[in-house]
Amino acid sequence: MDGSLRLRVAVARALEEDAADITAWVIGEHGDAFVPLFDHVLLKGRHVRVSARQRESALAELRDFSTRWGRLGGPRTTASGVARMTHDLTHGRSADWTAPVAPNGEYGMSDVDVGVPVPMDARGALRVVEWGLGEAEHTALHQAASLVRQRVDGPGAL
């Protein structure tokens, strides 16, 4: 499962709701530096408050999944996200996604591909959408970007 799908499932469990009714996004990167956007969670299309206790429950589930998945050595991208994207794009829907693109000043970044919100259509990512982030989310996004830079520039980089 992709990060946003895992977050939807984890938040649904924490809220005791059906995962199909939850919309949630993860930005940053798909490893340990993922940034869940709890302040942007939707339940049946309406913003919903996720309490501190519910956030911790969802984060614990996400971390546990990541740890177990990492032990399996599985790929970071999964068929579920690709299938959902393909469905939306082939049905002419422009959808909001998170995708690794280089922001052009949005979020105070311009030199690294990092997962950020983008509307997409058959042409690809149309632009970076700069959502209002809390200070902790903004800091975590920059930490994720720094980690991506280190991986790209580090030993063995192409």
XYZ file of N, CA, C and O in Angstrom, residues 29 102-103 106-114 141-155 157:
112
model
N 8.489 11.703 2.046
C 9.045 10.536 1.363
C 8.377 9.296 1.918
O 7.656 9.362 2.897
N 9.766 18.417 -7.924
C 10.578 19.499 -7.357
C 9.709 20.750 -7.248
O 9.301 21.303 -8.269
N 9.396 21.176 -6.045
C 8.640 22.418 -5.898
C 9.420 23.593 -6.494
O 10.651 23.570 -6.563
N 7.462 26.539 -3.665
C 6.412 26.146 -2.739
C 7.056 25.414 -1.562
O 8.028 24.698 -1.718
N 6.499 25.604 -0.408
C 6.998 24.996 0.830
C 8.443 25.414 1.131
O 9.143 24.764 1.891
N 8.914 26.488 0.473
C 10.268 26.967 0.704
C 11.335 26.065 0.110
O 12.472 26.058 0.580
N 10.988 25.306 -0.938
C 11.937 24.369 -1.545
C 11.934 24.521 -3.061
O 10.935 24.913 -3.645
N 13.091 24.164 -3.662
C 13.144 24.181 -5.123
C 14.226 23.269 -5.688
O 14.369 23.186 -6.884
N 14.939 22.576 -4.860
C 16.097 21.831 -5.360
C 16.045 20.336 -5.088
O 17.059 19.656 -5.158
N 14.854 19.804 -4.825
C 14.760 18.380 -4.495
C 13.368 17.866 -4.847
O 12.381 18.569 -4.685
N 13.323 16.646 -5.387
C 12.036 15.995 -5.618
C 11.571 15.387 -4.305
O 12.252 14.544 -3.721
N 10.418 15.824 -3.862
C 9.865 15.350 -2.603
C 8.353 15.239 -2.777
O 7.761 15.970 -3.580
N 8.561 18.067 6.702
C 8.719 18.034 5.247
C 10.140 18.434 4.861
O 10.765 17.802 4.010
N 10.683 19.455 5.499
C 12.056 19.881 5.195
C 13.073 18.829 5.631
O 14.094 18.641 4.962
N 12.790 18.124 6.725
C 13.675 17.038 7.143
C 13.635 15.903 6.128
O 14.671 15.305 5.809
N 12.441 15.605 5.604
C 12.322 14.570 4.570
C 13.100 14.981 3.330
O 13.813 14.165 2.734
N 12.991 16.242 2.941
C 13.724 16.737 1.772
C 15.229 16.626 1.995
O 15.976 16.246 1.087
N 15.672 16.933 3.194
C 17.097 16.815 3.517
C 17.556 15.364 3.406
O 18.640 15.088 2.870
N 16.730 14.443 3.876
C 17.057 13.023 3.782
C 17.140 12.589 2.314
O 18.065 11.869 1.930
N 16.215 13.048 1.494
C 16.248 12.714 0.062
C 17.527 13.262 -0.564
O 18.208 12.567 -1.322
N 17.887 14.509 -0.242
C 19.127 15.097 -0.765
C 20.339 14.249 -0.382
O 21.218 14.003 -1.189
N 20.395 13.819 0.881
C 21.508 13.004 1.352
C 21.596 11.695 0.586
O 22.679 11.254 0.223
N 20.456 11.093 0.331
C 20.433 9.825 -0.405
C 20.902 10.019 -1.845
O 21.599 9.176 -2.392
N 20.487 11.112 -2.453
C 20.871 11.394 -3.848
C 22.357 11.749 -3.942
O 23.055 11.292 -4.836
N 22.828 12.543 -2.990
C 24.211 13.030 -3.035
C 25.206 12.100 -2.353
O 26.403 12.288 -2.481
N 24.717 11.096 -1.639
C 25.575 10.247 -0.825
C 26.330 9.207 -1.624
O 26.299 9.163 -2.850
N 27.039 8.326 -0.900
C 27.825 7.256 -1.543
C 26.930 6.404 -2.450
O 25.801 6.083 -2.100
N 25.605 7.398 -5.206
C 24.674 8.196 -5.987
C 25.091 8.175 -7.454
O 26.269 8.096 -7.782
